[in-house]
Amino acid sequence: MSAQASVGRRAQTKGVSMHPNELEDVRTIEELTGVGFSEMYHRHLAPQVSAAAQLLVEARDAGMELDRSRLKSEWDLTATAQDIASLYAEDSELTLGE
Amino acid sequence: MSERFYPKPSRYFATLSADRPLFQGDIIRGVFGAWWRHPESVRATLAGRPVPSDPRFPALDELRSNVLVRGKGYGMLLPQPCEFSEGEKGATQPFRVVAPLFPLDRNADVDHDRVRKGLVGHTLWVPRWSDLGPQDHYVDLRWTTSVDATFIDRGGRVAALSRASWLAMVDRLSRYYVGIPVDAAAFAVNQAQLHPDAAG
């Protein structure tokens, strides 16, 4: 691991609230493969998020408005934990995990 | 809808190079649109009669003589890039789905300002892609056509979309075919890595 990556991991974390079923999936993968959630993130999601950020910055710099109609999404990256919790509260007894 | 649906013209196109792979939104020279008209509809129209409600299926010769080919010689490659990826699916399947470009000039049957603002559902605005280009164009999705893969190669490519205009293009396709705006965040997270300009 590079020094920069090491510093980044130590200095900056982003808590992720998971549905119990999602947490179970993460644990299953970890038990079967030894690959934990952080490693999954760094191997798979982080490169995608980086490319996504580049694309959206380019669109913004090109004068495009990324308004609510474009961003409205079940992948709402700006949702608060409370917003996410409300999704689960509507039709089920499911609650967010820790 | 935002009046800045498309990127600025200066940010619309990517830099072309010979080793750039073919990609969704590429503009290719030598492509057209085709519309198969029903011969009974043509006959009825010419005779001033109503179009028959239950026309017979035409003979092959009739079909051949009633195809209308249109366009000024440029087309946009439409499908998601895995559909025609060079060296993979594109090496074996011969279909290339394209839509022709038409000049956005005084003969255009669309409202220029509304096309440029992304307000005409079956169109994509394309600014001039070089100083040699005569004027802006628009892609007409109603003329979407499947052509043989031989029509589509890097040598005939005259322009490619930047990431920003690729997002706008995909949004237009989603609105036209599905009726909903594209989810920019989900699209970016899932697809951005495919674009030739994405950092390796």
XYZ file of C-alpha atoms in Angstrom, chain B:
200
model
C -36.164 20.822 -17.989
C -32.898 22.642 -17.765
C -32.051 24.982 -20.608
C -28.529 23.701 -20.355
C -29.379 20.167 -21.273
C -26.330 19.867 -23.515
C -22.748 20.901 -22.800
C -21.260 24.005 -24.356
C -20.162 23.412 -27.949
C -16.515 23.789 -26.909
C -16.956 20.848 -24.502
C -19.183 18.719 -26.705
C -16.600 16.602 -28.527
C -13.707 14.419 -27.476
C -10.316 14.497 -29.137
C -10.145 11.975 -31.951
C -7.211 9.667 -32.542
C -6.675 6.594 -34.669
C -6.391 4.320 -31.638
C -9.578 5.547 -29.989
C -12.053 2.655 -29.916
C -15.453 3.030 -31.506
C -17.878 4.187 -28.867
C -21.490 5.091 -28.263
C -22.315 8.456 -29.835
C -19.540 8.380 -32.432
C -20.508 10.242 -35.597
C -19.715 8.302 -38.737
C -19.576 9.451 -42.344
C -21.514 7.445 -44.916
C -24.493 6.495 -42.764
C -28.169 7.095 -43.483
C -31.633 6.434 -42.189
C -34.210 4.194 -43.866
C -37.990 4.047 -43.574
C -40.005 1.206 -45.051
C -43.243 2.636 -46.276
C -46.258 0.418 -46.773
C -47.108 0.320 -50.504
C -50.831 0.546 -49.861
C -50.284 3.636 -47.753
C -48.249 5.188 -50.561
C -50.905 4.327 -53.163
C -53.726 5.644 -50.981
C -51.895 8.876 -50.265
C -51.148 9.472 -53.938
C -54.788 8.776 -54.862
C -56.159 10.948 -52.075
C -57.862 7.989 -50.448
C -57.764 7.022 -46.765
C -55.127 4.516 -45.799
C -56.677 1.033 -45.581
C -57.170 -0.155 -42.043
C -56.313 -3.782 -42.778
C -53.742 -3.750 -45.566
C -52.395 -6.985 -47.013
C -48.784 -7.848 -46.340
C -46.763 -6.544 -49.283
C -44.703 -8.655 -51.636
C -40.954 -8.414 -51.310
C -40.606 -6.436 -54.532
C -43.125 -3.916 -53.267
C -41.184 -3.521 -50.051
C -37.973 -2.995 -51.958
C -39.493 -0.264 -54.062
C -40.961 1.603 -51.116
C -37.994 2.074 -48.869
C -37.118 5.705 -48.306
C -33.453 6.389 -47.610
C -32.692 9.752 -46.046
C -29.876 11.680 -44.517
C -26.915 13.793 -45.506
C -24.352 11.136 -44.969
C -23.645 11.220 -41.249
C -25.036 8.956 -38.557
C -24.642 8.456 -34.831
C -23.825 5.052 -33.372
C -26.472 4.476 -30.716
C -26.202 1.283 -28.632
C -24.432 0.756 -25.383
C -20.771 0.108 -26.353
C -20.674 -3.563 -25.325
C -23.062 -4.252 -28.208
C -20.393 -3.491 -30.831
C -17.128 -3.647 -28.878
C -14.244 -4.260 -31.228
C -12.614 -7.631 -30.734
C -15.629 -8.885 -28.784
C -19.284 -8.870 -29.755
C -18.666 -6.356 -32.504
C -16.268 -8.750 -34.214
C -18.981 -11.337 -34.781
C -22.374 -9.677 -34.940
C -22.924 -7.544 -38.066
C -25.672 -5.201 -36.903
C -24.980 -1.549 -36.124
C -27.870 0.536 -34.906
C -27.534 4.150 -36.019
C -29.617 7.261 -36.436
C -28.959 9.791 -39.196
C -27.984 13.411 -38.697
C -29.809 16.208 -40.465
C -28.621 19.808 -40.863
C -30.278 22.194 -38.447
C -30.895 24.689 -41.237
C -33.871 26.536 -42.621
C -35.183 23.322 -44.160
C -35.220 21.455 -40.860
C -38.722 20.469 -39.775
C -37.919 21.048 -36.101
C -37.714 24.154 -33.936
C -34.035 25.092 -33.740
C -34.098 26.619 -30.262
C -36.081 23.761 -28.789
C -33.690 21.206 -30.269
C -30.724 23.061 -28.797
C -32.411 23.141 -25.393
C -33.156 19.423 -25.415
C -36.904 19.958 -25.633
C -37.662 17.945 -28.782
C -37.985 14.364 -27.641
C -36.955 12.533 -30.807
C -33.850 14.617 -31.459
C -30.310 15.112 -30.225
C -28.606 18.402 -30.907
C -25.095 18.147 -32.402
C -23.075 21.359 -32.801
C -20.684 21.711 -35.726
C -17.834 19.337 -35.109
C -15.133 21.138 -37.038
C -14.498 24.430 -38.734
C -15.304 22.662 -41.984
C -18.779 21.693 -40.842
C -21.475 23.878 -42.389
C -23.763 24.179 -39.362
C -25.292 22.453 -36.397
C -27.032 19.146 -36.948
C -29.599 17.067 -35.134
C -29.992 13.328 -34.823
C -33.517 12.153 -35.577
C -34.264 9.061 -33.495
C -37.411 8.387 -35.548
C -35.085 7.379 -38.365
C -33.106 4.892 -36.322
C -31.864 2.186 -38.655
C -29.765 -0.953 -38.520
C -26.904 -1.056 -41.013
C -24.197 -3.554 -41.785
C -21.093 -3.263 -39.626
C -19.051 -2.507 -42.740
C -20.563 0.978 -42.789
C -19.058 1.678 -39.374
C -15.330 1.957 -38.914
C -12.835 4.279 -37.298
C -11.781 5.646 -40.684
C -15.240 7.087 -41.288
C -15.552 8.621 -37.863
C -15.661 12.405 -37.889
C -16.441 13.123 -34.241
C -16.785 11.471 -30.837
C -18.637 12.608 -27.744
C -17.026 13.975 -24.606
C -18.143 12.438 -21.347
C -20.459 15.387 -20.775
C -22.246 15.103 -24.110
C -22.334 11.310 -23.710
C -24.353 11.837 -20.532
C -26.716 14.168 -22.408
C -27.037 11.678 -25.256
C -27.881 8.805 -22.941
C -30.413 11.023 -21.184
C -32.081 11.739 -24.519
C -32.197 8.022 -25.370
C -33.734 7.206 -22.012
C -36.367 9.909 -22.359
C -37.196 8.835 -25.927
C -37.301 5.070 -25.450
C -38.324 4.760 -21.816
C -39.936 8.089 -20.992
C -37.830 8.904 -17.953
C -34.692 11.011 -17.471
C -31.500 9.099 -16.931
C -30.282 8.786 -13.383
C -26.995 10.670 -13.698
C -25.467 9.360 -10.489
C -26.289 5.713 -11.207
C -25.219 6.099 -14.827
C -21.927 7.681 -13.853
C -21.105 5.085 -11.212
C -21.975 2.151 -13.462
C -20.856 3.334 -16.893
C -18.299 6.152 -16.655
C -15.359 3.745 -16.725
C -16.359 2.595 -20.208
C -15.738 5.978 -21.829
C -12.470 6.127 -23.779
C -11.450 9.271 -21.879
C -11.854 7.657 -18.460
C -8.494 7.464 -16.703
C -7.232 3.897 -16.683
